[in-house]
Tab-separated table of N, CA and C in Angstrom:
chain	number	residue	atom	x	y	z
A	1	LEU	N	-54.356	-9.021	71.025
A	1	LEU	CA	-55.663	-9.494	70.601
A	1	LEU	C	-56.359	-10.973	71.612
A	2	LEU	N	-57.225	-11.394	71.902
A	2	LEU	CA	-57.181	-12.565	72.714
A	2	LEU	C	-58.139	-13.385	71.934
A	3	ALA	N	-58.185	-14.403	71.539
A	3	ALA	CA	-58.765	-15.571	71.257
A	3	ALA	C	-59.443	-16.827	72.034
A	4	ASP	N	-60.969	-16.303	72.295
A	4	ASP	CA	-61.249	-17.515	73.705
A	4	ASP	C	-62.200	-18.114	73.059
A	5	GLU	N	-61.580	-19.466	73.349
A	5	GLU	CA	-62.182	-20.399	72.544
A	5	GLU	C	-62.888	-21.128	72.905
A	6	SER	N	-63.801	-20.774	74.324
A	6	SER	CA	-64.264	-20.906	75.046
A	6	SER	C	-66.048	-20.224	75.530
A	7	GLY	N	-65.243	-19.200	75.113
A	7	GLY	CA	-66.717	-18.087	75.692
A	7	GLY	C	-66.375	-17.276	77.160
A	8	SER	N	-65.204	-18.015	78.214
A	8	SER	CA	-65.398	-17.850	79.222
A	8	SER	C	-65.250	-16.098	79.677
A	9	VAL	N	-64.832	-15.656	78.056
A	9	VAL	CA	-64.332	-14.252	78.563
A	9	VAL	C	-65.096	-13.282	78.342
A	10	SER	N	-65.797	-13.240	77.249
A	10	SER	CA	-66.623	-12.937	76.714
A	10	SER	C	-68.292	-13.029	78.021
A	11	GLU	N	-67.946	-14.368	78.221
A	11	GLU	CA	-69.414	-14.728	79.127
A	11	GLU	C	-69.387	-13.807	80.225
A	12	ALA	N	-68.150	-13.844	81.124
A	12	ALA	CA	-67.436	-12.786	82.181
A	12	ALA	C	-67.667	-11.278	82.134
A	13	LEU	N	-67.288	-11.385	81.079
A	13	LEU	CA	-67.234	-9.551	80.487
A	13	LEU	C	-69.248	-9.178	80.549
A	14	GLY	N	-69.668	-10.331	80.448
A	14	GLY	CA	-71.147	-9.523	80.148
A	14	GLY	C	-71.278	-8.696	78.452
A	15	CYS	N	-71.031	-9.888	77.976
A	15	CYS	CA	-70.601	-9.431	76.386
A	15	CYS	C	-72.582	-10.353	75.894
A	16	TYR	N	-73.286	-10.099	74.639
A	16	TYR	CA	-73.992	-10.200	74.241
A	16	TYR	C	-74.058	-11.382	73.453
A	17	LYS	N	-74.411	-12.354	74.012
A	17	LYS	CA	-74.480	-13.577	73.516
A	17	LYS	C	-75.422	-13.906	71.745
A	18	GLY	N	-75.671	-13.204	71.780
A	18	GLY	CA	-76.606	-12.777	70.401
A	18	GLY	C	-77.934	-13.944	70.517
A	19	TRP	N	-78.565	-13.424	68.938
A	19	TRP	CA	-80.155	-13.897	68.871
A	19	TRP	C	-80.192	-15.876	69.289
A	20	LEU	N	-81.009	-15.873	69.866
A	20	LEU	CA	-81.923	-17.223	70.246
A	20	LEU	C	-80.607	-18.212	70.963
A	21	ALA	N	-79.752	-17.506	71.755
A	21	ALA	CA	-78.930	-18.202	72.829
A	21	ALA	C	-78.725	-18.928	73.257
A	22	ILE	N	-78.410	-19.617	73.689
A	22	ILE	CA	-79.080	-20.955	74.634
A	22	ILE	C	-77.966	-20.464	76.370
A	23	ASP	N	-79.345	-20.667	76.706
A	23	ASP	CA	-79.166	-20.146	78.027
A	23	ASP	C	-78.385	-21.073	78.806
A	24	LYS	N	-76.936	-21.818	79.257
A	24	LYS	CA	-76.204	-22.951	79.486
A	24	LYS	C	-76.961	-23.331	80.685
A	25	ALA	N	-76.616	-21.842	81.624
A	25	ALA	CA	-76.800	-22.353	82.641
A	25	ALA	C	-78.136	-22.593	83.067
A	26	HIS	N	-79.884	-23.131	82.572
A	26	HIS	CA	-80.379	-22.765	82.618
A	26	HIS	C	-80.676	-24.526	81.874
A	27	ALA	N	-80.255	-24.949	80.844
A	27	ALA	CA	-80.253	-25.559	79.729
A	27	ALA	C	-81.040	-26.874	79.747
A	28	GLU	N	-80.753	-27.396	81.421
A	28	GLU	CA	-81.389	-28.684	81.750
A	28	GLU	C	-82.617	-28.498	82.266
A	29	ARG	N	-82.936	-27.698	83.199
A	29	ARG	CA	-84.391	-27.672	83.024
A	29	ARG	C	-84.740	-26.855	82.098
A	30	TRP	N	-84.535	-26.030	81.286
A	30	TRP	CA	-85.789	-25.227	80.197
A	30	TRP	C	-84.863	-25.641	79.380
A	31	PRO	N	-85.525	-27.146	78.762
A	31	PRO	CA	-84.675	-27.272	76.777
A	31	PRO	C	-84.608	-26.330	76.065
A	32	ALA	N	-83.784	-25.914	75.156
A	32	ALA	CA	-84.286	-24.622	74.736
A	32	ALA	C	-83.839	-25.567	72.889
A	33	THR	N	-84.577	-25.172	72.128
A	33	THR	CA	-84.511	-25.249	70.996
A	33	THR	C	-83.094	-25.487	70.172
A	34	ASP	N	-82.723	-26.118	69.797
A	34	ASP	CA	-81.053	-25.998	69.153
A	34	ASP	C	-80.839	-25.571	67.900
A	35	VAL	N	-80.675	-24.691	67.695
A	35	VAL	CA	-80.903	-23.912	66.264
A	35	VAL	C	-79.600	-23.591	65.682
A	36	ASN	N	-79.394	-24.158	64.316
A	36	ASN	CA	-78.211	-23.764	63.344
A	36	ASN	C	-76.377	-22.711	63.522
A	37	PRO	N	-76.345	-22.763	64.185
A	37	PRO	CA	-75.400	-21.193	64.099
A	37	PRO	C	-75.781	-20.401	63.076
A	38	TYR	N	-75.512	-21.035	61.592
A	38	TYR	CA	-75.872	-20.569	60.532
A	38	TYR	C	-77.274	-19.494	60.233
A	39	VAL	N	-78.297	-19.610	60.641
A	39	VAL	CA	-79.658	-19.767	61.228
A	39	VAL	C	-79.839	-18.764	61.926
A	40	LYS	N	-78.959	-18.520	63.187
A	40	LYS	CA	-79.230	-17.812	63.928
A	40	LYS	C	-78.142	-16.275	62.924
A	41	LEU	N	-76.685	-16.384	62.558
A	41	LEU	CA	-76.219	-16.051	61.577
A	41	LEU	C	-76.884	-14.970	60.878
A	42	PHE	N	-78.143	-15.638	60.372
A	42	PHE	CA	-78.605	-14.375	58.848
A	42	PHE	C	-79.618	-13.785	59.801
A	43	GLY	N	-80.087	-14.579	60.789
A	43	GLY	CA	-81.402	-13.633	61.347
A	43	GLY	C	-80.636	-12.583	62.195
A	44	MET	N	-79.543	-12.411	62.467
A	44	MET	CA	-78.630	-11.359	62.838
A	44	MET	C	-78.382	-10.551	62.028
A	45	ILE	N	-78.303	-11.439	61.301
A	45	ILE	CA	-77.281	-9.836	59.620
A	45	ILE	C	-79.005	-9.156	58.861
A	46	PHE	N	-79.662	-9.761	59.018
A	46	PHE	CA	-81.209	-9.137	59.259
A	46	PHE	C	-81.499	-8.139	60.211
A	47	GLY	N	-80.918	-8.400	60.834
A	47	GLY	CA	-82.093	-7.090	62.547
A	47	GLY	C	-82.041	-7.624	63.234
A	48	LEU	N	-82.544	-9.077	63.693
A	48	LEU	CA	-83.410	-9.836	64.497
A	48	LEU	C	-81.864	-9.774	65.972
A	49	GLY	N	-82.419	-9.545	66.912
A	49	GLY	CA	-81.843	-9.264	67.956
A	49	GLY	C	-80.184	-8.929	67.602
A	50	SER	N	-80.030	-7.985	66.909
A	50	SER	CA	-78.791	-7.203	66.516
A	50	SER	C	-79.304	-5.491	66.318
A	51	PRO	N	-79.363	-5.011	66.583
A	51	PRO	CA	-79.715	-3.581	66.650
A	51	PRO	C	-78.066	-2.694	65.881
A	52	GLY	N	-78.744	-2.221	65.359
A	52	GLY	CA	-77.584	-1.650	64.706
A	52	GLY	C	-77.467	-1.913	63.172
A	53	THR	N	-77.403	-3.370	63.113
A	53	THR	CA	-76.763	-4.048	62.358
A	53	THR	C	-76.967	-3.560	60.388
A	54	ILE	N	-78.234	-3.490	60.645
A	54	ILE	CA	-79.484	-3.329	59.107
A	54	ILE	C	-78.460	-2.099	58.455
A	55	PRO	N	-78.590	-0.303	59.457
A	55	PRO	CA	-78.364	0.364	58.460
A	55	PRO	C	-75.987	0.644	58.483
A	56	ARG	N	-75.541	-1.171	59.883
A	56	ARG	CA	-73.766	-0.205	59.361
A	56	ARG	C	-73.853	-1.640	57.708
A	57	VAL	N	-75.239	-2.445	57.302
A	57	VAL	CA	-74.955	-3.214	56.731
A	57	VAL	C	-75.607	-2.729	55.214
A	58	LEU	N	-76.108	-1.500	54.994
A	58	LEU	CA	-76.405	-0.620	53.864
A	58	LEU	C	-75.225	0.029	53.621
A	59	TYR	N	-74.565	1.062	55.331
A	59	TYR	CA	-73.542	1.497	54.695
A	59	TYR	C	-71.943	0.563	54.092
A	60	GLY	N	-72.092	-0.434	54.282
A	60	GLY	CA	-71.467	-1.048	52.791
A	60	GLY	C	-72.082	-0.980	51.563
A	61	TYR	N	-72.827	-1.060	51.470
A	61	TYR	CA	-73.050	-0.496	49.397
A	61	TYR	C	-73.436	0.532	49.440
A	62	THR	N	-73.655	1.848	50.000
A	62	THR	CA	-74.161	3.126	49.641
A	62	THR	C	-72.939	3.522	49.469
A	63	GLY	N	-71.719	3.651	50.876
A	63	GLY	CA	-70.419	4.885	50.937
A	63	GLY	C	-70.156	4.961	51.830
A	64	ASP	N	-68.699	5.991	51.607
A	64	ASP	CA	-69.148	7.586	52.722
A	64	ASP	C	-68.405	8.674	52.015
A	65	SER	N	-68.998	8.506	50.856
A	65	SER	CA	-68.493	10.032	50.208
A	65	SER	C	-67.609	10.658	50.983
A	66	SER	N	-68.160	11.189	52.036
A	66	SER	CA	-67.628	12.705	52.973
A	66	SER	C	-66.391	11.846	53.909
A	67	GLY	N	-66.199	10.870	53.866
A	67	GLY	CA	-65.565	10.290	55.304
A	67	GLY	C	-63.962	10.753	54.950
A	68	GLY	N	-63.185	11.000	53.250
A	68	GLY	CA	-62.093	11.088	53.764
A	68	GLY	C	-61.467	9.934	53.690
A	69	VAL	N	-60.037	9.857	53.420
A	69	VAL	CA	-58.888	9.088	53.292
A	69	VAL	C	-59.532	8.119	53.985
A	70	ALA	N	-59.436	7.932	55.792
A	70	ALA	CA	-59.458	7.700	56.424
A	70	ALA	C	-60.299	6.394	56.562
A	71	SER	N	-61.502	6.671	55.509
A	71	SER	CA	-63.110	6.279	55.735
A	71	SER	C	-62.479	4.751	54.531
A	72	ARG	N	-61.743	4.983	53.535
A	72	ARG	CA	-61.130	4.236	52.611
A	72	ARG	C	-60.153	3.470	52.230
A	73	LYS	N	-58.602	4.335	52.987
A	73	LYS	CA	-57.174	3.737	52.974
A	73	LYS	C	-57.372	1.697	53.409
A	74	TRP	N	-58.176	2.091	54.789
A	74	TRP	CA	-58.338	0.422	55.322
A	74	TRP	C	-58.401	-0.159	54.223
A	75	VAL	N	-59.681	0.115	53.572
A	75	VAL	CA	-60.694	-1.779	53.566
A	75	VAL	C	-59.507	-1.342	51.948
A	76	VAL	N	-59.513	-0.746	51.245
A	76	VAL	CA	-58.551	-0.446	49.946
A	76	VAL	C	-57.676	-1.764	50.275
A	77	ASP	N	-56.636	-1.676	51.586
A	77	ASP	CA	-55.349	-2.164	51.434
A	77	ASP	C	-55.834	-3.339	52.147
A	78	SER	N	-57.171	-4.166	52.935
A	78	SER	CA	-57.135	-4.671	52.965
A	78	SER	C	-57.857	-5.803	51.934
A	79	LEU	N	-58.360	-5.207	50.748
A	79	LEU	CA	-58.802	-5.840	49.705
A	79	LEU	C	-58.084	-6.282	48.578
A	80	LEU	N	-56.993	-5.712	48.777
A	80	LEU	CA	-55.316	-5.875	47.884
A	80	LEU	C	-54.562	-6.982	48.647
A	81	GLN	N	-54.809	-7.317	50.628
A	81	GLN	CA	-53.713	-7.604	50.972
A	81	GLN	C	-54.860	-9.203	50.469
A	82	GLY	N	-56.610	-9.129	50.320
A	82	GLY	CA	-56.861	-10.361	50.468
A	82	GLY	C	-56.400	-11.305	49.280
A	83	SER	N	-56.652	-10.134	48.166
A	83	SER	CA	-56.034	-10.428	47.255
A	83	SER	C	-54.656	-11.139	46.764
A	84	ARG	N	-53.652	-10.342	47.498
A	84	ARG	CA	-52.044	-11.185	47.515
A	84	ARG	C	-52.207	-12.577	47.596
A	85	LYS	N	-53.225	-12.861	48.339
A	85	LYS	CA	-53.329	-14.356	49.520
A	85	LYS	C	-54.086	-15.292	48.745
A	86	GLY	N	-54.982	-15.113	47.117
A	86	GLY	CA	-55.425	-15.429	46.246
A	86	GLY	C	-57.001	-15.592	46.865
A	87	ARG	N	-57.441	-14.354	47.420
A	87	ARG	CA	-58.886	-14.439	47.795
A	87	ARG	C	-59.708	-13.809	46.463
A	88	TRP	N	-61.414	-13.958	46.062
A	88	TRP	CA	-61.714	-13.337	45.882
A	88	TRP	C	-62.765	-11.964	46.579
A	89	PRO	N	-62.598	-11.212	45.658
A	89	PRO	CA	-62.017	-11.014	43.411
A	89	PRO	C	-60.697	-10.478	44.513
A	90	ARG	N	-60.319	-10.782	43.003
A	90	ARG	CA	-58.599	-10.575	42.633
A	90	ARG	C	-58.175	-9.719	42.789
A	91	LEU	N	-58.606	-8.336	42.520
A	91	LEU	CA	-57.933	-6.949	42.300
A	91	LEU	C	-56.457	-5.885	42.596
A	92	SER	N	-56.190	-5.992	41.661
A	92	SER	CA	-54.518	-5.460	41.782
A	92	SER	C	-54.180	-3.479	42.371
A	93	GLU	N	-53.865	-3.094	42.948
A	93	GLU	CA	-53.390	-1.724	42.679
A	93	GLU	C	-53.654	-0.288	41.207
A	94	GLU	N	-53.682	-1.425	40.487
A	94	GLU	CA	-54.094	-0.789	39.047
A	94	GLU	C	-55.885	-0.386	39.410
A	95	ALA	N	-56.587	-1.618	40.047
A	95	ALA	CA	-58.290	-0.873	39.756
A	95	ALA	C	-58.725	0.131	40.874
A	96	PHE	N	-57.218	0.661	41.733
A	96	PHE	CA	-58.037	1.924	42.586
A	96	PHE	C	-57.302	3.097	42.131
A	97	GLU	N	-56.407	2.964	40.691
A	97	GLU	CA	-56.064	4.149	40.202
A	97	GLU	C	-56.181	4.853	39.571
A	98	GLY	N	-56.370	6.364	39.600
A	98	GLY	CA	-56.745	7.008	38.652
A	98	GLY	C	-58.279	6.986	38.325
A	99	VAL	N	-59.486	5.884	39.462
A	99	VAL	CA	-60.422	6.211	39.170
A	99	VAL	C	-61.146	7.212	40.306
A	100	VAL	N	-60.304	7.774	40.701
A	100	VAL	CA	-61.448	8.554	42.083
A	100	VAL	C	-60.137	8.877	42.588
A	101	PRO	N	-60.517	10.440	42.980
A	101	PRO	CA	-59.529	11.076	43.922
A	101	PRO	C	-58.532	10.259	45.255
A	102	PRO	N	-57.167	10.160	45.627
A	102	PRO	CA	-56.570	9.381	45.895
A	102	PRO	C	-57.624	9.995	48.100
A	103	ASP	N	-57.940	11.138	48.083
A	103	ASP	CA	-58.526	11.920	48.627
A	103	ASP	C	-60.497	11.295	49.466
A	104	SER	N	-60.744	10.701	48.208
A	104	SER	CA	-62.183	10.528	48.895
A	104	SER	C	-62.620	10.053	49.445
A	105	GLY	N	-63.760	9.320	49.699
A	105	GLY	CA	-64.123	8.624	51.045
A	105	GLY	C	-64.720	7.436	50.279
A	106	LEU	N	-64.874	6.982	50.745
A	106	LEU	CA	-65.489	5.831	50.929
A	106	LEU	C	-66.555	5.011	49.669
A	107	ARG	N	-65.665	4.361	48.683
A	107	ARG	CA	-67.020	4.419	47.527
A	107	ARG	C	-68.137	3.579	47.545
A	108	PRO	N	-69.525	3.291	47.293
A	108	PRO	CA	-69.853	2.452	47.359
A	108	PRO	C	-69.511	0.934	46.874
A	109	PHE	N	-70.336	-0.512	47.292
A	109	PHE	CA	-69.766	-1.199	47.000
A	109	PHE	C	-68.190	-1.295	47.814
A	110	GLU	N	-67.131	-0.151	48.066
A	110	GLU	CA	-65.910	-1.329	48.733
A	110	GLU	C	-66.119	-1.890	49.481
A	111	LEU	N	-67.172	-1.489	50.640
A	111	LEU	CA	-67.216	-2.053	52.038
A	111	LEU	C	-67.827	-3.496	51.833
A	112	ALA	N	-68.414	-3.254	50.869
A	112	ALA	CA	-69.268	-4.553	51.619
A	112	ALA	C	-69.011	-6.088	50.156
A	113	THR	N	-67.346	-5.595	49.296
A	113	THR	CA	-67.367	-6.294	48.420
A	113	THR	C	-66.072	-6.863	49.444
A	114	LEU	N	-65.013	-5.788	50.837
A	114	LEU	CA	-64.077	-6.973	51.426
A	114	LEU	C	-64.872	-7.150	52.107
A	115	ARG	N	-66.188	-7.169	52.891
A	115	ARG	CA	-67.135	-8.039	54.097
A	115	ARG	C	-67.285	-9.499	52.765
A	116	ALA	N	-67.269	-9.288	51.759
A	116	ALA	CA	-67.811	-10.623	51.184
A	116	ALA	C	-66.652	-11.325	51.337
A	117	GLN	N	-64.968	-10.576	50.805
A	117	GLN	CA	-64.238	-11.211	50.522
A	117	GLN	C	-63.727	-11.889	51.743
A	118	THR	N	-64.169	-11.511	52.922
A	118	THR	CA	-64.074	-12.201	54.327
A	118	THR	C	-64.846	-12.870	54.677
A	119	GLY	N	-66.332	-12.671	54.058
A	119	GLY	CA	-66.934	-13.828	54.858
A	119	GLY	C	-66.738	-15.183	54.003
A	120	ILE	N	-66.514	-14.678	52.431
A	120	ILE	CA	-66.154	-16.337	51.664
A	120	ILE	C	-64.764	-17.042	52.288
A	121	HIS	N	-63.781	-16.108	53.196
A	121	HIS	CA	-62.694	-17.242	53.000
A	121	HIS	C	-62.721	-17.758	54.367
A	122	ILE	N	-63.703	-17.065	55.680
A	122	ILE	CA	-64.055	-17.399	56.702
A	122	ILE	C	-65.112	-18.887	56.824
A	123	VAL	N	-66.422	-18.502	55.591
A	123	VAL	CA	-66.515	-19.764	55.792
A	123	VAL	C	-66.021	-21.143	54.934
A	124	LEU	N	-65.020	-21.009	53.713
A	124	LEU	CA	-64.145	-21.861	53.063
A	124	LEU	C	-63.480	-22.333	54.254
A	125	ASN	N	-63.019	-21.924	55.270
A	125	ASN	CA	-62.535	-22.306	56.411
A	125	ASN	C	-62.528	-22.277	58.253
A	126	TRP	N	-64.170	-22.354	57.722
A	126	TRP	CA	-64.363	-22.903	58.858
A	126	TRP	C	-63.755	-23.637	59.445
A	127	GLY	N	-63.874	-25.201	58.878
A	127	GLY	CA	-63.302	-25.867	60.521
A	127	GLY	C	-61.712	-25.801	60.916
A	128	SER	N	-61.244	-24.421	60.221
A	128	SER	CA	-60.134	-25.049	61.537
A	128	SER	C	-60.477	-23.445	61.991
A	129	LEU	N	-61.336	-21.633	61.578
A	129	LEU	CA	-61.330	-20.900	62.379
A	129	LEU	C	-62.470	-20.468	63.213
A	130	GLY	N	-63.314	-21.511	63.133
A	130	GLY	CA	-64.791	-21.379	64.020
A	130	GLY	C	-64.179	-22.154	65.057
A	131	PRO	N	-65.558	-21.490	66.344
A	131	PRO	CA	-65.155	-22.476	67.670
A	131	PRO	C	-66.302	-24.147	66.707
A	132	GLU	N	-65.852	-24.529	68.457
A	132	GLU	CA	-66.164	-26.081	68.085
A	132	GLU	C	-66.943	-25.878	69.105
A	133	ASP	N	-67.665	-24.816	69.687
A	133	ASP	CA	-69.493	-24.579	70.121
A	133	ASP	C	-69.783	-23.707	68.975
A	134	GLY	N	-71.146	-24.557	68.609
A	134	GLY	CA	-71.784	-23.641	67.624
A	134	GLY	C	-72.422	-22.512	68.285
A	135	ASP	N	-73.040	-22.500	69.349
A	135	ASP	CA	-74.075	-21.213	70.078
A	135	ASP	C	-72.633	-19.976	70.370
A	136	LEU	N	-70.940	-20.236	69.488
A	136	LEU	CA	-70.335	-19.270	70.283
A	136	LEU	C	-69.678	-17.826	68.985
A	137	PHE	N	-70.725	-18.574	67.681
A	137	PHE	CA	-70.931	-18.221	66.658
A	137	PHE	C	-70.771	-17.231	66.013
A	138	THR	N	-72.204	-16.740	67.120
A	138	THR	CA	-72.928	-14.889	66.828
A	138	THR	C	-72.616	-14.905	68.722
A	139	ARG	N	-71.897	-15.209	69.115
A	139	ARG	CA	-71.173	-13.961	70.022
A	139	ARG	C	-70.884	-12.540	69.538
A	140	MET	N	-71.257	-11.707	70.881
A	140	MET	CA	-71.077	-10.757	70.305
A	140	MET	C	-69.686	-10.557	71.086
A	141	GLY	N	-68.725	-9.417	70.719
A	141	GLY	CA	-67.350	-9.356	71.918
A	141	GLY	C	-67.583	-7.610	72.160
A	142	GLY	N	-66.500	-6.862	72.418
A	142	GLY	CA	-66.286	-5.547	73.049
A	142	GLY	C	-64.868	-5.453	72.672
A	143	THR	N	-65.115	-3.889	73.105
A	143	THR	CA	-63.015	-3.363	73.210
A	143	THR	C	-63.102	-2.737	73.981
A	144	PHE	N	-61.561	-2.767	74.872
A	144	PHE	CA	-61.445	-2.733	76.377
A	144	PHE	C	-60.259	-1.518	76.117
A	145	VAL	N	-60.011	-0.898	77.088
A	145	VAL	CA	-58.264	-0.671	76.903
A	145	VAL	C	-58.329	-0.057	78.354
A	146	TYR	N	-57.147	-1.210	79.197
A	146	TYR	CA	-56.890	-0.137	80.811
A	146	TYR	C	-55.446	0.449	80.558
A	147	ASP	N	-56.302	1.087	81.528
A	147	ASP	CA	-54.612	1.922	81.862
A	147	ASP	C	-53.716	1.281	82.291
A	148	ARG	N	-52.109	1.728	83.122
A	148	ARG	CA	-51.487	0.679	83.496
A	148	ARG	C	-51.542	0.659	84.948
A	149	GLU	N	-52.042	1.377	85.167
A	149	GLU	CA	-53.123	0.765	86.873
A	149	GLU	C	-53.652	-0.648	86.861
A	150	GLY	N	-55.177	-0.688	85.110
A	150	GLY	CA	-55.300	-1.794	85.394
A	150	GLY	C	-56.851	-1.188	85.593
A	151	LYS	N	-57.245	0.296	85.352
A	151	LYS	CA	-58.253	0.710	84.856
A	151	LYS	C	-59.192	0.877	83.840
A	152	CYS	N	-60.157	-0.034	83.892
A	152	CYS	CA	-60.698	0.400	82.573
A	152	CYS	C	-60.560	1.681	82.119
A	153	VAL	N	-60.326	2.636	80.539
A	153	VAL	CA	-60.534	3.749	80.390
A	153	VAL	C	-62.103	4.015	79.209
A	154	LEU	N	-61.837	2.635	78.321
A	154	LEU	CA	-62.503	2.619	77.256
A	154	LEU	C	-63.407	1.522	77.686
A	155	GLU	N	-65.034	1.109	77.258
A	155	GLU	CA	-65.809	0.515	77.714
A	155	GLU	C	-65.704	0.390	76.702
A	156	SER	N	-66.534	-0.213	75.220
A	156	SER	CA	-67.251	-1.198	74.833
A	156	SER	C	-67.584	-2.288	73.654
A	157	PHE	N	-69.451	-2.078	74.372
A	157	PHE	CA	-69.786	-3.349	74.202
A	157	PHE	C	-70.457	-3.565	72.372
A	158	ASP	N	-70.157	-4.812	71.815
A	158	ASP	CA	-70.837	-4.955	70.328
A	158	ASP	C	-72.095	-5.468	70.514
A	159	LYS	N	-73.002	-4.761	69.979
A	159	LYS	CA	-74.220	-4.560	70.286
A	159	LYS	C	-75.213	-5.501	68.644
A	160	GLY	N	-74.558	-6.066	67.900
A	160	GLY	CA	-74.729	-6.669	66.724
A	160	GLY	C	-73.924	-6.531	65.905
A	161	ILE	N	-73.968	-6.830	64.737
A	161	ILE	CA	-73.111	-7.411	64.008
A	161	ILE	C	-73.042	-6.827	63.114
A	162	LEU	N	-71.410	-5.912	63.078
A	162	LEU	CA	-70.757	-4.418	61.946
A	162	LEU	C	-71.378	-3.655	63.432
A	163	THR	N	-71.170	-4.417	64.297
A	163	THR	CA	-71.481	-3.040	65.292
A	163	THR	C	-70.334	-2.712	66.668
A	164	TYR	N	-69.657	-2.139	66.227
A	164	TYR	CA	-68.287	-2.215	66.912
A	164	TYR	C	-67.855	-0.437	67.076
A	165	VAL	N	-66.962	-0.252	68.101
A	165	VAL	CA	-66.740	0.994	68.877
A	165	VAL	C	-65.451	1.333	67.511
A	166	ASP	N	-65.675	2.883	67.503
A	166	ASP	CA	-64.975	3.281	66.010
A	166	ASP	C	-63.305	2.907	66.536
A	167	VAL	N	-62.578	3.278	65.330
A	167	VAL	CA	-60.903	2.706	65.865
A	167	VAL	C	-60.853	3.453	66.260
A	168	GLN	N	-60.963	4.842	65.330
A	168	GLN	CA	-59.868	5.955	65.759
A	168	GLN	C	-60.161	6.738	67.256
A	169	GLU	N	-61.488	6.462	67.782
A	169	GLU	CA	-61.617	6.452	69.187
A	169	GLU	C	-60.822	5.942	70.048
A	170	VAL	N	-60.457	4.722	69.804
A	170	VAL	CA	-59.536	3.252	69.945
A	170	VAL	C	-58.031	3.952	70.291
A	171	CYS	N	-57.742	4.413	68.772
A	171	CYS	CA	-55.844	5.252	68.860
A	171	CYS	C	-56.202	5.830	69.845
A	172	LYS	N	-57.438	7.410	69.953
A	172	LYS	CA	-56.839	7.991	70.661
A	172	LYS	C	-56.876	8.187	72.048
A	173	THR	N	-57.553	6.534	72.740
A	173	THR	CA	-57.478	6.515	74.110
A	173	THR	C	-55.960	6.144	74.540
A	174	VAL	N	-55.870	5.161	73.708
A	174	VAL	CA	-54.578	4.153	73.596
A	174	VAL	C	-53.464	5.058	73.518
A	175	ALA	N	-53.419	6.927	72.864
A	175	ALA	CA	-52.385	7.138	72.786
A	175	ALA	C	-51.860	7.544	73.784
A	176	ALA	N	-53.104	8.422	74.324
A	176	ALA	CA	-53.941	9.320	75.502
A	176	ALA	C	-53.351	8.076	76.890
A	177	VAL	N	-53.141	7.206	77.160
A	177	VAL	CA	-52.667	5.721	78.331
A	177	VAL	C	-51.367	6.249	78.068
A	178	VAL	N	-50.382	6.234	77.156
A	178	VAL	CA	-49.108	5.595	76.537
A	178	VAL	C	-48.549	7.445	76.796
A	179	SER	N	-49.499	8.258	76.342
A	179	SER	CA	-48.850	10.022	76.882
A	179	SER	C	-48.798	9.503	78.252
A	180	SER	N	-50.024	9.493	78.445
A	180	SER	CA	-50.011	9.633	80.488
A	180	SER	C	-48.897	9.147	81.227
A	181	THR	N	-47.867	8.056	80.512
A	181	THR	CA	-47.154	6.769	81.761
A	181	THR	C	-46.034	7.750	81.030
A	182	SER	N	-45.812	8.471	80.110
A	182	SER	CA	-44.111	8.130	79.030
A	182	SER	C	-43.878	9.891	79.849
């Protein structure tokens, strides 16, 4: 996991800079209107310059009854982990026991609740978690898996908020890389 405080890695990889990003290479010649990073974020949450965001936001509210245990387990585990750290909403394991079969898919609002829990934590701790450069606030990233020879075997660029590579695909790719070198 790499934290790039300056945005230089995502810049070099060609990652999407986000809606209303400032083109720093041309800022002196063509000054951009500096827009508050929160305004940029809210615009992107509503789909402006952020393709695929609206369906992903709605997915968090509607759930995925056909997703099986894999689509739900990580959400429940994450909600419980946040609760143990004192984050709202504070839930206990009892909140999830006996309510639905353990192998059911993601219930409506479960993912949206996790996103709210995470978002509130980030906003409340923005001074220590956020980048110093507000223009990096809406910078998209990507997922890249390399083999032992340094060849990129999986490349996925985030196109918008909540649009990222399938974690199962990443795990399969990494497993293939590991097994081919064993």
